[in-house]
CSV table of C-alpha atoms and ligand atoms in Angstrom, one decimal:
chain,number,residue,atom,x,y,z
A,22,MET,CA,34.6,-17.5,171.2
A,23,THR,CA,31.1,-16.8,172.2
A,24,ALA,CA,28.8,-13.8,171.7
A,25,ILE,CA,26.5,-12.9,174.6
A,26,ARG,CA,23.1,-11.5,174.0
A,27,LEU,CA,20.8,-10.1,176.7
A,28,GLU,CA,17.1,-9.4,175.9
A,29,GLY,CA,14.9,-7.4,178.3
A,30,VAL,CA,16.7,-8.8,181.3
A,31,THR,CA,15.1,-7.7,184.6
A,32,ARG,CA,15.7,-8.6,188.2
A,33,SER,CA,14.0,-7.0,191.3
A,34,TYR,CA,14.7,-7.4,195.0
A,35,GLY,CA,11.5,-6.4,196.7
A,36,ALA,CA,10.6,-3.0,195.5
A,37,VAL,CA,14.1,-2.4,194.0
A,38,ARG,CA,14.5,-3.0,190.3
A,39,ALA,CA,18.2,-3.9,190.5
A,40,VAL,CA,18.4,-4.5,186.7
A,41,ASP,CA,15.6,-3.0,184.7
A,42,ASP,CA,14.9,-4.3,181.1
A,43,VAL,CA,18.5,-4.4,179.9
A,44,SER,CA,19.2,-5.5,176.3
A,45,LEU,CA,22.6,-5.6,174.8
A,46,THR,CA,25.0,-7.7,172.8
A,47,VAL,CA,28.6,-8.5,173.6
A,48,ASN,CA,30.5,-9.6,170.5
A,49,GLU,CA,32.8,-12.6,170.2
A,50,GLY,CA,36.2,-11.9,171.7
A,51,GLU,CA,35.1,-8.5,172.9
A,52,PHE,CA,36.2,-6.9,176.2
A,53,PHE,CA,32.9,-5.4,177.4
A,54,THR,CA,32.6,-3.3,180.5
A,55,LEU,CA,29.7,-2.5,182.7
A,56,LEU,CA,30.4,0.8,184.3
A,57,GLY,CA,28.4,2.8,186.8
A,58,PRO,CA,28.1,4.0,190.4
A,59,SER,CA,27.7,1.7,193.3
A,60,GLY,CA,24.2,0.1,193.4
A,61,CYS,CA,23.4,0.6,189.7
A,62,GLY,CA,23.0,-3.1,189.1
A,63,LYS,CA,26.4,-4.2,187.7
A,64,THR,CA,26.9,-7.2,189.9
A,65,THR,CA,23.3,-8.3,189.6
A,66,LEU,CA,23.6,-8.3,185.8
A,67,LEU,CA,27.0,-10.1,185.9
A,68,ARG,CA,25.7,-12.8,188.3
A,69,MET,CA,22.7,-13.4,186.0
A,70,ILE,CA,25.1,-14.0,183.1
A,71,ALA,CA,27.1,-16.4,185.3
A,72,GLY,CA,24.0,-18.2,186.6
A,73,PHE,CA,24.4,-17.2,190.3
A,74,THR,CA,21.3,-15.1,190.3
A,75,ASP,CA,18.0,-16.0,188.6
A,76,VAL,CA,16.6,-13.9,185.8
A,77,GLU,CA,13.1,-12.6,186.5
A,78,HIS,CA,12.2,-11.5,183.0
A,79,GLY,CA,14.0,-11.7,179.7
A,80,SER,CA,16.5,-14.1,178.2
A,81,ILE,CA,20.3,-14.5,178.0
A,82,TRP,CA,22.0,-16.2,175.0
A,83,PHE,CA,25.6,-17.5,174.5
A,84,GLY,CA,25.7,-17.7,170.7
A,85,ALA,CA,22.6,-19.5,169.6
A,86,ARG,CA,22.1,-21.2,172.9
A,87,ARG,CA,19.7,-19.8,175.4
A,88,ILE,CA,21.3,-20.2,178.8
A,89,ASP,CA,19.3,-18.3,181.4
A,90,ALA,CA,17.8,-21.5,182.8
A,91,VAL,CA,21.0,-23.5,182.5
A,92,PRO,CA,22.8,-24.1,185.9
A,93,ALA,CA,25.9,-22.0,186.5
A,94,HIS,CA,28.3,-24.9,186.4
A,95,ARG,CA,27.1,-25.9,182.9
A,96,ARG,CA,27.5,-22.4,181.4
A,97,ASN,CA,31.2,-22.6,180.8
A,98,THR,CA,32.0,-19.3,182.4
A,99,GLY,CA,34.9,-18.3,184.6
A,100,MET,CA,34.4,-15.6,187.2
A,101,VAL,CA,36.9,-13.4,189.1
A,102,PHE,CA,35.7,-11.5,192.2
A,103,GLN,CA,36.9,-8.5,194.1
A,104,SER,CA,37.6,-10.7,197.2
A,105,TYR,CA,40.1,-13.2,195.8
A,106,ALA,CA,38.0,-16.2,197.0
A,107,VAL,CA,41.1,-18.4,197.1
A,108,PHE,CA,40.9,-21.5,199.3
A,109,PRO,CA,43.4,-21.0,202.2
A,110,ASN,CA,43.8,-24.7,202.8
A,111,LEU,CA,45.0,-25.5,199.2
A,112,THR,CA,48.3,-24.6,197.6
A,113,VAL,CA,48.3,-22.3,194.7
A,114,ALA,CA,48.4,-25.2,192.3
A,115,GLY,CA,45.7,-27.0,194.3
A,116,ASN,CA,43.5,-23.9,194.0
A,117,VAL,CA,43.9,-23.7,190.2
A,118,ALA,CA,43.4,-27.5,189.9
A,119,TYR,CA,40.1,-27.4,191.9
A,120,GLY,CA,37.8,-26.8,188.9
A,121,LEU,CA,39.4,-29.5,186.9
A,122,ARG,CA,39.0,-32.1,189.7
A,123,ALA,CA,35.3,-31.2,189.9
A,124,ARG,CA,35.2,-31.9,186.1
A,125,LYS,CA,37.0,-35.2,186.5
A,126,VAL,CA,40.0,-34.3,184.3
A,127,GLY,CA,42.8,-36.8,184.6
A,128,ARG,CA,45.9,-36.2,186.7
A,129,ALA,CA,48.4,-35.7,183.9
A,130,GLU,CA,46.2,-33.4,181.9
A,131,THR,CA,45.4,-31.5,185.1
A,132,GLY,CA,49.1,-31.0,185.8
A,133,ALA,CA,49.8,-29.6,182.4
A,134,ARG,CA,46.8,-27.3,182.3
A,135,VAL,CA,47.6,-25.9,185.8
A,136,ALA,CA,51.2,-25.2,184.8
A,137,ARG,CA,50.0,-23.5,181.7
A,138,ALA,CA,47.4,-21.4,183.6
A,139,LEU,CA,49.9,-20.4,186.2
A,140,ALA,CA,52.5,-19.4,183.6
A,141,SER,CA,50.0,-17.2,181.8
A,142,VAL,CA,49.6,-15.1,185.0
A,143,GLN,CA,53.3,-15.0,185.7
A,144,LEU,CA,53.0,-17.4,188.7
A,145,GLY,CA,54.8,-20.4,187.1
A,146,ALA,CA,57.3,-20.8,190.0
A,147,LEU,CA,54.8,-20.4,192.9
A,148,GLY,CA,52.6,-23.5,192.5
A,149,GLU,CA,53.6,-25.0,195.8
A,150,ARG,CA,53.1,-21.9,197.8
A,151,TRP,CA,50.2,-21.4,200.2
A,152,PRO,CA,47.8,-18.5,199.8
A,153,HIS,CA,48.9,-16.8,203.1
A,154,GLU,CA,52.4,-16.5,201.6
A,155,LEU,CA,51.2,-14.4,198.6
A,156,SER,CA,50.5,-10.7,198.1
A,157,GLY,CA,47.1,-9.3,197.1
A,158,GLY,CA,48.2,-9.0,193.5
A,159,GLN,CA,49.5,-12.6,193.5
A,160,LEU,CA,46.2,-13.9,195.1
A,161,GLN,CA,44.2,-12.2,192.3
A,162,ARG,CA,46.5,-13.8,189.7
A,163,VAL,CA,45.7,-17.2,191.3
A,164,ALA,CA,42.0,-16.4,191.0
A,165,ILE,CA,42.5,-15.5,187.4
A,166,ALA,CA,44.4,-18.7,186.7
A,167,ARG,CA,41.7,-20.7,188.4
A,168,SER,CA,39.0,-19.2,186.2
A,169,LEU,CA,41.2,-19.7,183.0
A,170,VAL,CA,42.1,-23.3,183.6
A,171,ILE,CA,38.7,-24.6,182.8
A,172,GLU,CA,39.0,-23.0,179.4
A,173,PRO,CA,35.8,-21.0,179.7
A,174,ALA,CA,34.0,-19.5,176.7
A,175,VAL,CA,33.2,-16.4,178.7
A,176,LEU,CA,35.3,-14.7,181.4
A,177,LEU,CA,33.5,-12.5,184.0
A,178,PHE,CA,35.1,-10.0,186.3
A,179,ASP,CA,33.5,-8.2,189.2
A,180,GLU,CA,35.7,-5.3,190.3
A,181,PRO,CA,38.8,-7.6,190.4
A,182,LEU,CA,41.2,-4.8,191.1
A,183,SER,CA,39.4,-2.9,193.8
A,184,ASN,CA,41.3,-4.3,196.7
A,185,LEU,CA,44.7,-3.6,195.2
A,186,ASP,CA,46.8,-0.4,195.4
A,187,ALA,CA,46.9,2.1,192.6
A,188,GLN,CA,50.2,0.9,191.0
A,189,LEU,CA,49.2,-2.7,191.0
A,190,ARG,CA,45.8,-1.9,189.6
A,191,THR,CA,47.2,-0.2,186.5
A,192,GLN,CA,49.7,-3.1,186.1
A,193,LEU,CA,47.3,-5.9,186.5
A,194,ARG,CA,44.6,-4.4,184.2
A,195,VAL,CA,47.2,-4.4,181.4
A,196,GLU,CA,47.9,-8.1,182.1
A,197,ILE,CA,44.2,-9.0,182.2
A,198,ARG,CA,43.7,-7.2,178.9
A,199,GLN,CA,46.6,-8.9,177.2
A,200,LEU,CA,45.6,-12.3,178.4
A,201,GLN,CA,42.0,-11.9,177.2
A,202,ARG,CA,43.4,-10.9,173.8
A,203,GLN,CA,45.8,-13.7,173.5
A,204,LEU,CA,43.2,-16.3,174.5
A,205,GLY,CA,40.5,-14.7,172.3
A,206,LEU,CA,38.0,-14.8,175.2
A,207,THR,CA,34.8,-12.9,175.4
A,208,ALA,CA,35.0,-10.9,178.6
A,209,VAL,CA,32.4,-8.9,180.7
A,210,TYR,CA,34.1,-6.7,183.2
A,211,VAL,CA,32.4,-4.8,186.0
A,212,THR,CA,34.0,-1.6,187.5
A,213,HIS,CA,32.9,1.7,189.0
A,214,ASP,CA,36.3,3.2,188.0
A,215,GLN,CA,35.9,5.2,184.8
A,216,GLU,CA,39.6,5.4,184.0
A,217,GLU,CA,39.9,1.6,184.3
A,218,ALA,CA,36.9,1.2,182.0
A,219,LEU,CA,38.4,3.6,179.4
A,220,ALA,CA,41.8,1.8,179.6
A,221,VAL,CA,40.7,-1.8,179.1
A,222,SER,CA,37.5,-1.9,177.2
A,223,ASP,CA,36.5,-2.4,173.6
A,224,ARG,CA,33.1,-1.1,174.5
A,225,ILE,CA,31.5,0.3,177.7
A,226,ALA,CA,27.9,0.2,178.9
A,227,VAL,CA,27.3,3.0,181.3
A,228,MET,CA,24.6,2.0,183.8
A,229,ARG,CA,22.4,4.1,186.0
A,230,ALA,CA,19.7,2.8,188.4
A,231,GLY,CA,19.4,-0.6,186.7
A,232,ARG,CA,19.3,0.7,183.2
A,233,VAL,CA,21.9,1.0,180.4
A,234,GLU,CA,22.3,4.8,179.8
A,235,GLN,CA,24.8,4.5,176.9
A,236,VAL,CA,26.9,1.9,175.1
A,237,GLY,CA,29.9,2.7,173.0
A,238,PRO,CA,33.7,2.6,172.5
A,239,PRO,CA,35.7,4.5,175.2
A,240,GLU,CA,36.4,7.5,173.0
A,241,ALA,CA,32.8,7.9,172.0
A,242,ILE,CA,31.5,7.6,175.6
A,243,TYR,CA,34.1,10.1,176.8
A,244,ARG,CA,33.9,12.7,173.9
A,245,THR,CA,30.2,12.5,173.1
A,246,PRO,CA,28.3,11.4,176.1
A,247,GLY,CA,24.7,11.0,175.3
A,248,THR,CA,23.4,12.5,178.6
A,249,ALA,CA,24.6,14.9,181.3
A,250,PHE,CA,24.8,11.9,183.7
A,251,VAL,CA,27.3,10.1,181.4
A,252,ALA,CA,29.3,13.3,180.9
A,253,GLU,CA,29.7,13.9,184.6
A,254,PHE,CA,30.3,10.2,185.5
A,255,MET,CA,33.0,9.8,182.8
A,256,GLY,CA,35.7,11.9,184.5
A,257,SER,CA,35.6,15.5,185.5
A,258,THR,CA,33.8,18.0,183.4
A,259,ASN,CA,32.6,21.5,183.8
A,260,MET,CA,28.8,21.5,183.7
A,261,LEU,CA,27.7,25.1,183.2
A,262,PRO,CA,24.0,26.2,183.2
A,263,GLY,CA,23.3,28.7,180.5
A,264,ARG,CA,20.7,30.0,178.0
A,265,ILE,CA,20.7,29.9,174.2
A,266,GLU,CA,21.1,33.5,172.9
A,267,ALA,CA,21.4,32.9,169.2
A,268,VAL,CA,21.1,30.1,166.6
A,269,ASP,CA,23.2,30.8,163.5
A,270,GLY,CA,23.2,27.9,161.1
A,271,ALA,CA,25.3,25.1,162.6
A,272,GLU,CA,26.4,27.2,165.5
A,273,ILE,CA,24.6,28.0,168.7
A,274,ALA,CA,25.6,30.9,171.0
A,275,VAL,CA,25.1,30.2,174.7
A,276,ARG,CA,25.4,32.7,177.5
A,277,ALA,CA,26.9,30.9,180.6
A,278,GLY,CA,28.8,32.1,183.6
A,279,GLY,CA,28.5,35.6,182.3
A,280,ALA,CA,30.4,34.7,179.1
A,281,MET,CA,29.4,33.7,175.6
A,282,PHE,CA,30.3,30.2,174.3
A,283,ARG,CA,29.8,29.1,170.7
A,284,VAL,CA,28.8,25.4,170.3
A,285,GLN,CA,28.8,23.4,167.1
A,286,GLY,CA,26.9,20.3,166.3
A,287,ALA,CA,24.0,20.9,168.6
A,288,ALA,CA,20.3,21.8,168.2
A,289,GLY,CA,18.2,24.2,170.2
A,290,THR,CA,16.0,27.2,170.2
A,291,VAL,CA,16.7,30.8,171.4
A,292,GLY,CA,15.7,31.2,175.0
A,293,ASP,CA,16.1,27.5,175.9
A,294,PRO,CA,17.9,26.8,179.2
A,295,VAL,CA,20.8,24.3,178.7
A,296,LEU,CA,23.8,22.7,180.3
A,297,LEU,CA,27.2,23.0,178.7
A,298,SER,CA,29.7,20.2,179.3
A,299,ILE,CA,33.2,21.5,178.8
A,300,ARG,CA,36.1,19.1,179.6
A,301,PRO,CA,39.0,20.8,181.4
A,302,GLU,CA,41.5,19.4,179.0
A,303,THR,CA,39.7,20.7,175.9
A,304,MET,CA,40.5,24.3,176.8
A,305,ARG,CA,43.9,26.0,176.5
A,306,VAL,CA,45.4,29.0,178.0
A,307,LEU,CA,46.1,31.5,175.2
A,308,ALA,CA,49.0,33.8,175.4
A,309,GLY,CA,47.2,37.1,175.2
A,310,ASP,CA,47.0,40.3,176.9
A,311,ALA,CA,46.8,39.8,180.6
A,312,ASP,CA,43.6,41.8,180.8
A,313,GLY,CA,42.1,39.2,178.6
A,314,ARG,CA,41.0,41.9,176.0
A,315,SER,CA,42.5,40.2,173.0
A,316,VAL,CA,40.5,37.5,171.3
A,317,THR,CA,41.5,34.7,169.0
A,318,GLU,CA,40.7,35.0,165.3
A,319,ASP,CA,37.6,32.9,165.5
A,320,GLY,CA,36.4,34.5,168.7
A,321,ARG,CA,36.4,31.2,170.5
A,322,SER,CA,37.7,32.3,173.8
A,323,VAL,CA,36.5,33.5,177.2
A,324,THR,CA,38.2,35.4,180.0
A,325,ALA,CA,38.3,33.9,183.4
A,326,THR,CA,40.0,34.8,186.7
A,327,LEU,CA,42.6,32.5,188.1
A,328,VAL,CA,41.7,31.4,191.7
A,329,LEU,CA,44.2,28.6,192.4
A,330,ARG,CA,46.7,26.6,190.5
A,331,GLU,CA,47.6,23.0,191.3
A,332,PHE,CA,50.8,21.7,189.7
A,333,LEU,CA,50.4,17.9,189.3
A,334,GLY,CA,53.5,17.2,187.3
A,335,PRO,CA,52.3,16.1,183.9
A,336,THR,CA,49.4,18.5,184.1
A,337,LEU,CA,48.6,21.9,185.7
A,338,ARG,CA,45.1,22.2,187.1
A,339,LEU,CA,43.8,25.7,187.0
A,340,HIS,CA,40.8,26.7,189.2
A,341,THR,CA,39.2,29.7,187.6
A,342,VAL,CA,36.0,31.7,187.7
A,343,LEU,CA,34.0,33.1,184.8
A,344,PRO,CA,32.8,36.7,185.0
A,345,ASP,CA,29.7,36.0,187.1
A,346,GLY,CA,31.7,33.8,189.5
A,347,THR,CA,30.8,30.4,188.1
A,348,PRO,CA,33.8,28.0,188.7
A,349,LEU,CA,35.6,26.6,185.6
A,350,ARG,CA,38.4,24.1,185.8
A,351,VAL,CA,41.1,24.0,183.1
A,352,ALA,CA,43.8,21.4,182.7
A,353,ALA,CA,46.9,22.6,181.0
A,354,LEU,CA,50.1,20.6,180.3
A,355,GLY,CA,52.5,20.8,183.2
A,356,GLY,CA,55.2,22.0,180.8
A,357,GLN,CA,53.3,25.1,179.8
A,358,GLU,CA,54.4,28.2,181.4
A,359,ILE,CA,51.6,30.3,182.8
A,360,ARG,CA,52.7,33.6,184.4
A,361,GLN,CA,49.5,34.7,186.0
A,362,GLY,CA,49.1,34.2,189.7
A,363,ALA,CA,45.9,34.2,191.8
A,364,GLY,CA,43.6,37.0,190.7
A,365,GLY,CA,45.2,37.3,187.3
A,366,ALA,CA,43.1,37.2,184.1
A,367,LEU,CA,43.4,34.2,181.8
A,368,LEU,CA,42.3,34.1,178.2
A,369,LEU,CA,40.9,30.6,177.6
A,370,GLY,CA,40.5,29.2,174.1
A,371,TYR,CA,37.9,26.4,173.5
A,372,ASP,CA,36.9,24.2,170.7
A,373,ALA,CA,33.3,24.8,169.7
A,374,ALA,CA,33.0,21.2,168.4
A,375,GLN,CA,34.0,19.8,171.8
A,376,ILE,CA,31.5,21.5,173.9
A,377,ILE,CA,28.4,19.3,174.4
A,378,LEU,CA,25.1,20.9,175.0
A,379,TYR,CA,22.3,19.2,177.0
A,380,PRO,CA,18.8,20.4,177.6
A,381,ALA,CA,18.5,21.6,181.2
A,382,SER,CA,15.9,19.6,183.1
B,13,ADP,N1,20.7,-10.1,197.3
B,13,ADP,C1,20.2,-8.9,197.4
B,13,ADP,N2,19.1,-8.7,198.2
B,13,ADP,C2,18.5,-7.4,198.2
B,13,ADP,N3,18.9,-6.4,197.4
B,13,ADP,C3,19.9,-6.6,196.6
B,13,ADP,C4,20.6,-7.8,196.5
B,13,ADP,N4,21.6,-7.7,195.6
B,13,ADP,C5,21.6,-6.4,195.1
B,13,ADP,N5,20.5,-5.8,195.7
B,13,ADP,C6,20.2,-4.4,195.4
B,13,ADP,O1,20.1,-4.2,194.0
B,13,ADP,C7,20.7,-3.0,193.6
B,13,ADP,C8,21.8,-3.3,192.7
B,13,ADP,O2,22.9,-3.9,193.4
B,13,ADP,P1,24.2,-4.4,192.7
B,13,ADP,O3,23.9,-5.2,191.5
B,13,ADP,O4,25.1,-5.0,193.7
B,13,ADP,O5,24.9,-3.0,192.2
B,13,ADP,P2,26.4,-2.7,191.9
B,13,ADP,O6,27.2,-3.9,191.6
B,13,ADP,O7,26.3,-1.8,190.6
B,13,ADP,O8,27.0,-1.9,193.0
B,13,ADP,C9,21.1,-2.3,194.9
B,13,ADP,O9,20.0,-1.4,195.2
B,13,ADP,C10,21.2,-3.4,195.9
B,13,ADP,O10,21.0,-2.9,197.2
B,14,MG,MG1,28.9,-4.7,192.6
């Protein structure tokens, strides 16, 4: 197992700072994800770790060894790409054996290692097939086996599931995660898909314009995003502009959307313009009087008007508007019975500790 350390890593293309002064540590055996929108520098950063792209400033370390000037083939990394990059003129087994031939591993050992690698990705029976006879999911398994067979210290993935359909994506990400755990490999995984990142990662680094915006475990990134950018990127949230009306000890009252929200665990000054991030699933529809006049004991509720409901099976998505017309999305459990139709008033309870307040810029 190998820890990876990046110190002040920078890379420009002309005037574009693709990666801008990134420092981070990936622990031994950790599944670490670089997440961010297209063009934020994920691939460039991963390729610098692999050795396919030169580092302009800064240093990269595998354990105690500085590797940023070491050629790619001597870094002991395996890499899996979005395009399967499988050789069409070699069989499945031939593809997997390729890296071992280049390393001059003997025939008997090659056979044993190829068989083991193929078995680990559930392709034990398909060694003699040709790539054109395989599905996309199987091709990506070949690519994974090919990167595993060299017994790399570090496994790198660049959007490996992006070309697969949704069902296969969720299946293969579980397999990748289990394989990485079993083998105890340190993995750096690039994706722009926040659900995928949440599902597989020990920790996530959210990137924006070449920089790391926040690093943390999935729950922390999702529940307590450090910036409004991270909050909006990590799944849908309601981002409501508002103004602080009162500060009362640990609680702040914010007027937003024509309603009053109480927020805990935040700091601010009366009169400050702010943004409130309220996740749709942190609100609940309270059984109350249909005019929305009743309030919960702690007063942590607002009234909204239902505009449209979308029944999605497990969940029910409610499109509502606050008193001044500001849209507010609410996710209820699909099993919950909600009688109101369009135009009806809903009493929505919220958790003051789960609303995140950001300064408005
Ligand atoms: N070989 C290259 N030549 C010129 N510009 C590049 C090259 N590779 C990446 N870039 C630029 O660097 C930025 C980051 O790209 P990339 O690392 O591919 O982002 P991501 O993988 O997050 O989509 C983008 O603005 C991209 O256009
Ligand atoms: Mg990319």
